[in-house]
Short mmCIF file of C-alpha atoms and ligand atoms in Angstrom, two decimals:
data_model
loop_
_atom_site.label_atom_id
_atom_site.label_comp_id
_atom_site.label_asym_id
_atom_site.label_seq_id
_atom_site.Cartn_x
_atom_site.Cartn_y
_atom_site.Cartn_z
CA MET A 1041 0.02 0.02 0.04
CA ARG A 1042 1.26 3.36 -1.04
CA PRO A 1043 1.58 5.72 1.88
CA GLU A 1044 -0.47 8.51 0.27
CA GLN A 1045 -3.33 5.93 0.07
CA LYS A 1046 -3.80 6.37 3.86
CA LYS A 1047 -6.74 8.67 4.70
CA SER A 1048 -5.64 12.15 5.66
CA PRO A 1049 -8.04 14.54 7.40
CA SER A 1050 -8.61 16.52 4.19
CA ASP A 1051 -9.87 13.33 2.48
CA ARG A 1052 -12.60 12.77 4.90
CA LYS A 1053 -16.12 13.34 3.86
CA PRO A 1054 -17.60 16.43 5.25
CA ILE A 1055 -20.16 15.95 7.99
CA PRO A 1056 -23.33 17.66 6.93
CA VAL A 1057 -25.78 19.19 9.45
CA THR A 1058 -28.30 16.68 8.30
CA ARG A 1059 -28.81 13.96 5.74
CA PRO A 1060 -31.92 12.53 4.42
CA PHE A 1061 -32.88 9.18 5.67
CA LEU A 1062 -33.22 6.82 2.72
CA PRO A 1063 -34.16 3.12 3.32
CA PRO A 1064 -32.66 0.65 1.03
CA LEU A 1065 -33.55 1.32 -2.52
CA ALA A 1066 -34.77 -2.16 -3.05
CA GLU A 1067 -37.67 -1.49 -0.67
CA PHE A 1068 -38.92 1.41 -2.75
CA ILE A 1069 -39.16 -0.64 -6.03
CA PRO A 1070 -42.47 -2.42 -5.15
CA TYR A 1071 -44.00 0.99 -4.47
CA LEU A 1072 -42.81 2.31 -7.76
CA GLU A 1073 -44.12 -0.75 -9.45
CA ARG A 1074 -47.55 -0.17 -8.17
CA ILE A 1075 -47.55 3.36 -9.49
CA TRP A 1076 -46.31 2.14 -12.95
CA GLU A 1077 -48.98 -0.49 -13.10
CA SER A 1078 -51.72 1.95 -12.02
CA ARG A 1079 -50.54 4.82 -14.30
CA TRP A 1080 -51.91 7.12 -11.52
CA VAL A 1081 -49.04 9.42 -10.81
CA THR A 1082 -50.55 12.62 -9.12
CA ASN A 1083 -53.78 14.42 -8.34
CA GLY A 1084 -54.81 12.58 -5.11
CA GLY A 1085 -54.09 8.98 -6.13
CA PRO A 1086 -54.09 5.89 -4.02
CA GLN A 1087 -50.63 6.31 -2.47
CA HIS A 1088 -51.49 9.87 -1.52
CA GLN A 1089 -54.85 8.74 -0.01
CA GLU A 1090 -53.06 5.91 1.93
CA LEU A 1091 -50.38 8.35 3.29
CA GLU A 1092 -53.01 10.70 4.52
CA ARG A 1093 -54.66 7.82 6.45
CA ALA A 1094 -51.40 6.43 7.72
CA LEU A 1095 -50.18 9.94 8.99
CA CYS A 1096 -53.62 10.62 10.71
CA ARG A 1097 -53.07 7.36 12.66
CA TYR A 1098 -49.35 7.85 13.27
CA LEU A 1099 -49.70 11.47 14.48
CA ASN A 1100 -52.96 10.90 16.22
CA VAL A 1101 -54.74 13.86 14.44
CA PRO A 1102 -58.20 13.84 12.87
CA PHE A 1103 -57.55 15.23 9.38
CA ILE A 1104 -54.46 15.82 7.13
CA SER A 1105 -54.02 17.34 3.71
CA LEU A 1106 -50.81 16.53 1.99
CA PHE A 1107 -48.97 19.18 0.12
CA ASN A 1108 -45.99 19.34 -2.35
CA ASN A 1109 -44.06 21.34 0.20
CA GLY A 1110 -44.35 22.92 3.52
CA THR A 1111 -44.27 26.47 2.20
CA ASN A 1112 -47.30 25.97 -0.04
CA ALA A 1113 -48.98 24.38 2.80
CA LEU A 1114 -48.31 27.47 5.03
CA LEU A 1115 -49.55 29.66 2.16
CA THR A 1116 -52.81 27.77 1.77
CA ALA A 1117 -53.35 27.42 5.61
CA LEU A 1118 -53.24 31.16 5.95
CA GLN A 1119 -55.64 31.52 3.06
CA ALA A 1120 -57.94 29.13 4.58
CA LEU A 1121 -58.28 31.13 7.75
CA ASP A 1122 -59.96 33.96 5.72
CA LEU A 1123 -58.18 36.91 7.27
CA PRO A 1124 -59.07 40.31 5.72
CA GLU A 1125 -56.51 41.68 3.28
CA GLY A 1126 -54.02 43.95 5.25
CA SER A 1127 -54.64 42.53 8.65
CA GLU A 1128 -51.73 41.80 11.02
CA VAL A 1129 -50.39 38.40 12.00
CA VAL A 1130 -48.20 38.26 15.10
CA THR A 1131 -45.29 35.95 14.37
CA THR A 1132 -41.75 35.07 15.20
CA PRO A 1133 -38.46 36.62 13.77
CA PHE A 1134 -36.66 33.39 14.77
CA SER A 1135 -37.62 30.96 12.14
CA PHE A 1136 -36.81 29.79 8.52
CA VAL A 1137 -37.86 32.81 6.28
CA ALA A 1138 -40.74 30.71 4.71
CA THR A 1139 -42.80 31.43 7.85
CA ALA A 1140 -42.95 35.31 7.20
CA HIS A 1141 -43.04 34.90 3.42
CA ALA A 1142 -46.27 32.84 3.77
CA ILE A 1143 -47.81 35.97 5.53
CA LYS A 1144 -46.60 38.42 3.03
CA TRP A 1145 -47.79 36.21 -0.03
CA ASN A 1146 -51.20 36.35 1.52
CA ARG A 1147 -51.12 40.20 1.53
CA LEU A 1148 -51.03 40.30 5.18
CA THR A 1149 -48.56 42.05 7.59
CA PRO A 1150 -46.25 40.24 9.80
CA VAL A 1151 -45.80 41.76 13.25
CA PHE A 1152 -42.75 40.31 14.79
CA SER A 1153 -42.60 39.69 18.53
CA ASP A 1154 -39.79 38.36 20.74
CA VAL A 1155 -39.09 34.93 21.74
CA GLU A 1156 -38.52 33.18 25.08
CA PRO A 1157 -34.91 32.38 26.13
CA THR A 1158 -35.40 28.60 26.79
CA HIS A 1159 -36.50 27.40 23.46
CA GLY A 1160 -36.66 30.33 21.07
CA ASN A 1161 -40.48 30.09 20.74
CA LEU A 1162 -42.78 33.17 20.62
CA ASP A 1163 -43.11 34.49 24.11
CA PRO A 1164 -46.71 34.66 25.04
CA ALA A 1165 -46.14 37.93 27.00
CA THR A 1166 -44.72 39.63 23.93
CA ILE A 1167 -47.40 38.33 21.62
CA GLU A 1168 -50.06 40.12 23.90
CA ALA A 1169 -47.98 43.27 23.61
CA ALA A 1170 -47.97 43.22 19.83
CA ILE A 1171 -51.68 42.83 19.30
CA THR A 1172 -53.42 46.05 17.71
CA PRO A 1173 -57.00 46.45 16.53
CA ARG A 1174 -55.77 45.14 13.06
CA THR A 1175 -54.37 41.91 14.44
CA ARG A 1176 -56.36 38.85 13.20
CA ALA A 1177 -53.93 35.74 13.73
CA ILE A 1178 -50.83 34.43 15.56
CA LEU A 1179 -48.38 32.41 13.56
CA PRO A 1180 -46.02 30.76 16.19
CA VAL A 1181 -43.25 28.13 15.23
CA HIS A 1182 -42.50 25.13 17.28
CA VAL A 1183 -38.82 25.92 16.87
CA TYR A 1184 -36.52 22.75 16.78
CA GLY A 1185 -39.68 20.68 17.47
CA ASN A 1186 -39.96 22.09 21.07
CA PRO A 1187 -43.66 22.71 21.52
CA CYS A 1188 -44.74 26.32 22.19
CA ASP A 1189 -46.66 27.32 25.21
CA THR A 1190 -49.81 26.42 23.42
CA ALA A 1191 -52.22 26.92 26.61
CA ALA A 1192 -51.01 30.44 26.87
CA ILE A 1193 -51.38 31.17 23.22
CA ALA A 1194 -54.79 29.62 23.05
CA ASP A 1195 -55.88 31.90 26.02
CA ILE A 1196 -54.61 35.10 24.19
CA ALA A 1197 -56.35 33.99 21.08
CA GLU A 1198 -59.65 33.51 22.87
CA ARG A 1199 -59.41 36.77 24.65
CA HIS A 1200 -58.59 38.70 21.47
CA ASP A 1201 -60.77 36.58 19.05
CA LEU A 1202 -57.65 35.58 17.01
CA LYS A 1203 -56.85 32.59 14.75
CA VAL A 1204 -53.88 30.51 15.49
CA LEU A 1205 -51.78 28.78 12.89
CA TYR A 1206 -48.77 26.66 14.06
CA ASP A 1207 -45.77 26.41 11.70
CA ALA A 1208 -45.08 22.86 12.93
CA ALA A 1209 -42.45 22.10 10.30
CA HIS A 1210 -40.08 20.72 12.94
CA LEU A 1211 -42.72 18.86 15.10
CA PHE A 1212 -42.88 15.60 13.42
CA GLY A 1213 -42.38 12.64 16.05
CA VAL A 1214 -42.63 14.93 19.15
CA THR A 1215 -45.14 13.70 21.60
CA ARG A 1216 -46.25 14.80 25.10
CA PRO A 1217 -48.53 13.21 27.65
CA ALA A 1218 -51.30 15.89 27.12
CA ARG A 1219 -53.01 16.27 23.78
CA PRO A 1220 -50.71 16.06 20.81
CA PRO A 1221 -49.26 19.74 20.03
CA LEU A 1222 -50.40 19.21 16.45
CA ARG A 1223 -54.09 19.40 17.63
CA ASP A 1224 -53.50 22.84 19.13
CA GLY A 1225 -54.55 25.95 17.23
CA ASP A 1226 -56.82 26.28 14.25
CA LEU A 1227 -54.41 24.68 11.89
CA SER A 1228 -50.82 23.30 11.94
CA VAL A 1229 -48.47 22.92 9.07
CA LEU A 1230 -45.72 20.24 8.72
CA SER A 1231 -42.89 20.21 6.38
CA PHE A 1232 -41.61 16.89 4.79
CA HIS A 1233 -38.51 18.36 3.23
CA ALA A 1234 -35.72 16.02 2.72
CA THR A 1235 -33.85 17.49 5.65
CA LYS A 1236 -36.74 16.84 8.02
CA VAL A 1237 -37.26 13.82 10.52
CA PHE A 1238 -39.90 12.57 8.15
CA GLY A 1239 -39.34 13.54 4.53
CA THR A 1240 -40.81 12.97 1.09
CA PHE A 1241 -37.96 14.75 -0.67
CA GLU A 1242 -40.17 17.81 -0.81
CA GLY A 1243 -43.55 17.77 0.92
CA GLY A 1244 -45.65 19.13 3.57
CA ALA A 1245 -49.14 18.88 5.20
CA ILE A 1246 -51.85 20.93 6.92
CA VAL A 1247 -53.47 19.27 10.01
CA CYS A 1248 -57.02 20.42 10.87
CA SER A 1249 -59.84 19.40 13.00
CA SER A 1250 -62.91 19.21 10.76
CA GLU A 1251 -63.89 17.47 7.60
CA ALA A 1252 -65.28 20.81 6.19
CA MET A 1253 -62.00 22.46 6.68
CA LYS A 1254 -60.12 19.45 5.11
CA LYS A 1255 -62.47 19.85 2.03
CA ARG A 1256 -61.77 23.41 1.73
CA ILE A 1257 -58.04 22.87 1.99
CA ASP A 1258 -58.09 20.13 -0.60
CA SER A 1259 -59.87 22.39 -2.96
CA LEU A 1260 -57.57 25.25 -2.31
CA LYS A 1261 -54.43 23.10 -3.15
CA ASN A 1262 -56.21 21.90 -6.37
CA PHE A 1263 -56.73 25.33 -8.05
CA GLY A 1264 -60.04 25.90 -6.28
CA PHE A 1265 -61.98 23.16 -7.87
CA THR A 1266 -64.97 21.97 -6.06
CA GLY A 1267 -66.34 19.81 -8.95
CA GLU A 1268 -65.27 18.91 -12.45
CA THR A 1269 -66.58 22.18 -13.80
CA THR A 1270 -66.71 24.27 -10.71
CA VAL A 1271 -64.01 26.59 -9.31
CA ALA A 1272 -65.15 28.17 -6.07
CA GLU A 1273 -62.09 30.38 -5.20
CA VAL A 1274 -58.58 31.21 -6.29
CA GLY A 1275 -56.47 27.97 -5.45
CA MET A 1276 -52.91 26.97 -6.15
CA ASN A 1277 -51.35 23.77 -7.28
CA GLY A 1278 -50.15 22.33 -3.97
CA LYS A 1279 -50.61 18.73 -4.55
CA MET A 1280 -48.15 16.05 -3.66
CA ASN A 1281 -47.45 13.52 -6.22
CA GLU A 1282 -47.61 9.63 -6.05
CA VAL A 1283 -43.95 9.00 -5.97
CA GLN A 1284 -43.45 11.52 -3.03
CA ALA A 1285 -46.52 9.93 -1.33
CA ALA A 1286 -45.20 6.27 -1.93
CA PHE A 1287 -41.79 7.23 -0.47
CA GLY A 1288 -43.69 8.75 2.54
CA LEU A 1289 -45.35 5.34 3.11
CA LEU A 1290 -41.89 3.64 2.97
CA ALA A 1291 -40.40 6.12 5.22
CA LEU A 1292 -43.20 5.67 7.73
CA THR A 1293 -42.26 1.97 8.12
CA HIS A 1294 -38.78 3.14 9.33
CA ILE A 1295 -39.84 6.07 11.33
CA ASP A 1296 -39.58 4.77 14.84
CA GLU A 1297 -36.09 3.25 14.12
CA ALA A 1298 -34.94 6.75 12.57
CA LEU A 1299 -36.32 8.54 15.78
CA ALA A 1300 -34.64 6.03 18.14
CA ARG A 1301 -31.28 6.68 16.39
CA ARG A 1302 -31.78 10.57 16.63
CA ARG A 1303 -32.46 10.20 20.35
CA ALA A 1304 -29.37 8.03 20.89
CA VAL A 1305 -27.31 10.75 19.11
CA ALA A 1306 -28.70 13.54 21.17
CA GLU A 1307 -28.13 11.48 24.26
CA ARG A 1308 -24.40 11.19 23.49
CA TYR A 1309 -24.11 14.94 22.54
CA THR A 1310 -25.85 15.82 25.78
CA ALA A 1311 -23.74 13.61 27.93
CA ALA A 1312 -20.51 14.84 26.27
CA LEU A 1313 -21.27 18.52 26.19
CA ALA A 1314 -23.14 19.17 29.41
CA GLY A 1315 -21.06 21.24 31.95
CA ILE A 1316 -18.81 22.67 29.44
CA PRO A 1317 -18.61 26.37 30.31
CA GLY A 1318 -20.06 28.65 27.45
CA ILE A 1319 -21.92 25.77 25.78
CA GLY A 1320 -25.71 25.50 26.39
CA ILE A 1321 -27.88 22.81 25.02
CA VAL A 1322 -31.39 23.78 23.90
CA ARG A 1323 -33.23 20.88 25.62
CA PRO A 1324 -36.89 19.73 25.38
CA SER A 1325 -39.14 20.43 28.30
CA VAL A 1326 -39.70 17.81 30.87
CA GLY A 1327 -42.39 15.40 29.76
CA VAL A 1328 -41.93 15.93 25.96
CA THR A 1329 -40.61 13.02 23.91
CA PRO A 1330 -38.38 14.87 21.51
CA ALA A 1331 -37.64 14.00 17.78
CA TRP A 1332 -34.37 15.99 17.60
CA PRO A 1333 -34.85 17.31 14.06
CA TYR A 1334 -31.86 19.55 15.05
CA PHE A 1335 -29.30 19.46 17.92
CA PRO A 1336 -29.11 23.15 18.78
CA ILE A 1337 -26.53 24.46 21.07
CA THR A 1338 -25.74 27.99 22.19
CA VAL A 1339 -22.19 29.52 22.58
CA GLU A 1340 -21.46 32.30 25.07
CA ALA A 1341 -18.26 33.75 23.90
CA ALA A 1342 -17.46 35.24 27.37
CA HIS A 1343 -17.32 31.77 28.85
CA LEU A 1344 -16.17 29.54 26.07
CA GLY A 1345 -13.39 32.13 24.99
CA LYS A 1346 -14.58 31.81 21.43
CA SER A 1347 -17.69 33.18 19.64
CA ARG A 1348 -20.36 30.97 17.95
CA ASP A 1349 -18.93 32.19 14.54
CA ASP A 1350 -15.28 31.30 15.66
CA LEU A 1351 -16.62 27.74 16.61
CA PHE A 1352 -18.50 27.64 13.29
CA GLU A 1353 -15.31 28.37 11.29
CA GLU A 1354 -13.27 25.89 13.45
CA PHE A 1355 -15.85 23.26 12.52
CA LYS A 1356 -15.47 24.01 8.84
CA ARG A 1357 -11.72 23.68 9.21
CA HIS A 1358 -12.38 20.14 10.42
CA ASP A 1359 -14.84 19.26 7.46
CA ILE A 1360 -17.90 19.57 9.89
CA LEU A 1361 -20.85 21.61 8.66
CA PRO A 1362 -23.13 22.75 11.29
CA ARG A 1363 -25.63 25.37 10.55
CA ARG A 1364 -26.61 28.59 12.10
CA TYR A 1365 -30.32 27.95 12.15
CA PHE A 1366 -31.76 30.69 12.49
CA TYR A 1367 -29.40 33.48 11.63
CA PRO A 1368 -29.93 36.11 10.56
CA LEU A 1369 -33.36 36.78 11.88
CA ILE A 1370 -36.15 37.13 9.27
CA SER A 1371 -36.75 40.61 10.54
CA SER A 1372 -33.36 41.72 9.31
CA PHE A 1373 -34.02 40.44 5.69
CA ALA A 1374 -34.64 43.05 3.05
CA PRO A 1375 -38.52 42.54 2.67
CA TYR A 1376 -39.10 42.86 6.42
CA ARG A 1377 -36.41 45.14 7.93
CA ASP A 1378 -38.31 48.41 7.49
CA LEU A 1379 -41.31 47.19 9.45
CA PRO A 1380 -41.68 48.87 12.86
CA SER A 1381 -41.77 45.53 14.53
CA ALA A 1382 -38.52 44.56 13.00
CA ALA A 1383 -36.35 46.95 15.09
CA PRO A 1384 -33.51 45.01 16.65
CA GLU A 1385 -33.98 46.59 19.95
CA LYS A 1386 -37.58 45.23 20.11
CA LEU A 1387 -36.38 41.72 19.64
CA PRO A 1388 -33.34 41.23 22.05
CA VAL A 1389 -33.90 37.69 22.95
CA ALA A 1390 -34.41 36.51 19.30
CA ALA A 1391 -31.28 38.48 18.46
CA ARG A 1392 -29.22 36.74 21.24
CA PHE A 1393 -30.52 33.23 20.06
CA ALA A 1394 -29.50 34.04 16.45
CA GLU A 1395 -26.05 35.20 17.54
CA GLN A 1396 -25.37 32.28 19.78
CA VAL A 1397 -27.10 29.08 18.19
CA LEU A 1398 -25.40 26.40 16.23
CA CYS A 1399 -26.95 23.24 15.21
CA LEU A 1400 -24.72 20.31 15.32
CA PRO A 1401 -24.85 17.25 12.77
CA ILE A 1402 -27.77 14.85 13.55
CA PHE A 1403 -29.26 12.42 11.36
CA PRO A 1404 -30.19 8.69 11.81
CA ASP A 1405 -27.23 7.20 10.00
CA ILE A 1406 -24.45 9.45 11.48
CA THR A 1407 -21.60 7.35 12.56
CA GLY A 1408 -20.16 7.09 16.01
CA GLU A 1409 -16.88 8.45 14.72
CA GLU A 1410 -18.59 11.44 13.22
CA ILE A 1411 -20.33 12.16 16.47
CA GLU A 1412 -17.04 11.93 18.35
CA ARG A 1413 -15.23 14.03 15.81
CA THR A 1414 -17.92 16.75 16.37
CA ILE A 1415 -17.65 16.66 20.09
CA THR A 1416 -13.72 16.78 19.96
CA VAL A 1417 -13.80 20.08 18.15
CA ILE A 1418 -15.91 21.66 20.92
CA LYS A 1419 -13.83 20.07 23.68
CA ALA A 1420 -10.67 21.22 22.06
CA THR A 1421 -11.56 24.89 22.15
N1 T4K B 780 -41.04 26.60 8.35
C1 T4K B 780 -40.06 26.25 8.98
C2 T4K B 780 -39.88 26.57 10.47
C3 T4K B 780 -38.92 25.57 8.33
O1 T4K B 780 -37.86 25.25 8.92
C4 T4K B 780 -39.12 25.36 6.88
C5 T4K B 780 -38.09 24.71 6.22
C6 T4K B 780 -40.34 25.74 6.30
C7 T4K B 780 -41.27 26.46 7.11
C8 T4K B 780 -40.64 25.48 4.90
O2 T4K B 780 -40.87 24.07 4.58
P1 T4K B 780 -40.50 23.49 3.13
O3 T4K B 780 -41.15 24.47 2.08
O4 T4K B 780 -39.02 23.54 2.97
O5 T4K B 780 -41.01 22.19 3.05
C9 T4K B 780 -33.39 23.75 4.71
C10 T4K B 780 -34.65 23.14 3.86
O6 T4K B 780 -34.71 23.34 2.61
C11 T4K B 780 -35.86 23.74 4.67
O7 T4K B 780 -37.00 22.73 4.25
C12 T4K B 780 -35.80 23.91 6.06
N2 T4K B 780 -36.99 24.49 6.70
C13 T4K B 780 -34.63 24.77 6.41
C14 T4K B 780 -34.39 24.89 8.08
O8 T4K B 780 -33.53 24.06 6.04
P2 T4K B 780 -31.31 24.99 3.62
O9 T4K B 780 -31.13 25.90 2.59
O10 T4K B 780 -30.68 25.22 4.84
O11 T4K B 780 -30.89 23.48 3.15
P3 T4K B 780 -29.59 22.88 2.43
O12 T4K B 780 -29.94 22.69 1.05
O13 T4K B 780 -28.46 23.78 2.72
O14 T4K B 780 -29.36 21.57 3.27
C15 T4K B 780 -28.93 21.47 4.45
C16 T4K B 780 -28.05 20.20 4.57
O15 T4K B 780 -28.68 19.04 4.36
C17 T4K B 780 -26.93 20.15 3.40
O16 T4K B 780 -25.82 20.87 4.08
C18 T4K B 780 -26.73 18.77 3.24
C19 T4K B 780 -27.97 18.09 3.54
N3 T4K B 780 -28.83 17.68 2.49
C20 T4K B 780 -29.63 18.63 1.84
C21 T4K B 780 -30.44 18.21 0.78
C22 T4K B 780 -31.51 18.98 0.28
C23 T4K B 780 -28.58 16.39 1.88
O17 T4K B 780 -27.71 15.60 2.43
N4 T4K B 780 -29.26 16.13 0.91
C24 T4K B 780 -30.21 16.75 0.37
O18 T4K B 780 -30.93 16.41 -0.66
O19 T4K B 780 -32.74 24.86 3.94
#
C-alpha cells in the first residue's frame, strides 16, 4: 500500500448538519411498480390517500391534507383562515424565512414579537403586547420541535378573538402526555422536506380538526376546484405526487427506528457537552418526547473564549458543517427590515439566540466516529 493511500483529514467526507434518511432502494421498488402499473401518478391517487390515512393514525390527528412542500401548505393554511387583506399576523423573527413569506404572500402584515430564552419560541407575553385592533391571527413556530406554550397562546387567542396557525415544520415525531401539540390552534403545518425527521424529498401537510376544513383545503390546493366544472375560489397547485407519497409510506415503516437513532445521538451529545462552560444545550421540556430534528447548542463567547462564529469556522476547518439555524433573523432580511416591529432593539432575545445558536450534525445514520469528531472540536476549544 502506498503511503499516500492512507486517509488524511482532508480526504474525509464532510459531515453535513443533516442527511435525508433513505431506506434501502430495493424496498422502494415495489411502491414504484404499483405506481407504474396503475398509471396514476398525481392528483390525489391511491398512495396519496393511503399516506393521509397512515399519517392521521401515526400522528394521532383527525385530518391531514398533503402538500408538495411546507411553504405551499403554509400559504394555503393562511388563505383558509380567511383573514381580511392587510390584517396583522403576530409571528416570530426566529424561524426559517418561509414562515414570514407565507404571511406576505397572503397580503397580510407580519408583526414580529420576541421569543422566550429557553427554546426560542414566541413568548406569550410579547405576543399580547404586539396585538393591535388590526391583528387577526398568531403564527407561532415550534422551533426545533420544542412545543410552544400552546395553552397560553390559546388563552390570548380566545381573549382577542384571533386565529392560530402553528408552523409545525419541525414537530414531526414529538409527543407529550397531554394532547398532541399538532391538535392545538386552528391549523398546523408540517414540512416533509428531505432535511426533516420525516421526509418525502419535498412535501408538507396541513393538520385540521374538521372534515369541512379539510375539504376546503383540498380544494384550495387543487386550483380551487370543488367539482369537475366548478371553481369556487382562487387556489394553487399544492398537490403531492404519487412518488412522493409512496416514499412517505416507505419512510413511515422506518420512522420509529429513525427517531430512536436520533434520540441516541442526542443523548451522546448531551452527555459529552453538558457542563462545558459557555456551551448551552437547547433541551426539550420535561415530559416531552423529542424527535431531535436539530441538535441546537448555544455559545457564550465570554465563557467559552470563542464566539459562535469562531466555533463555526473551526468546525469548517475540520470538515464539519453545522448550521446557524436561524441566523440572520427574518426581521433583518430586506422584505421585512423596514417594518416597525423589525427594529432589533424590540427583539433582544431573538437577536441573542440568532447570534449564539449552532445546530450540530444529527441524522439517523451519522456514525459514532462522526459524532465523536464533532464533540472533539468543541472540547478542544
Ligand atoms: N417553516 C419552518 C420553520 C422551516 O424550517 C421550513 C423549512 C419551512 C417552514 C418551509 O418548509 P419547506 O417548504 O421547505 O417544506 C433547509 C430546508 O430546505 C428547509 O426545508 C428547512 N426549513 C430549512 C431549515 O433548511 P437549507 O437551505 O438550509 O438546506 P440545504 O440545502 O443547505 O441543506 C442542508 C444540509 O442538508 C446540506 O448541508 C446537506 C444536507 N442535504 C440537503 C439536501 C437538500 C442532503 O444531504 N441531501 C439533500 O438532498 O434549507
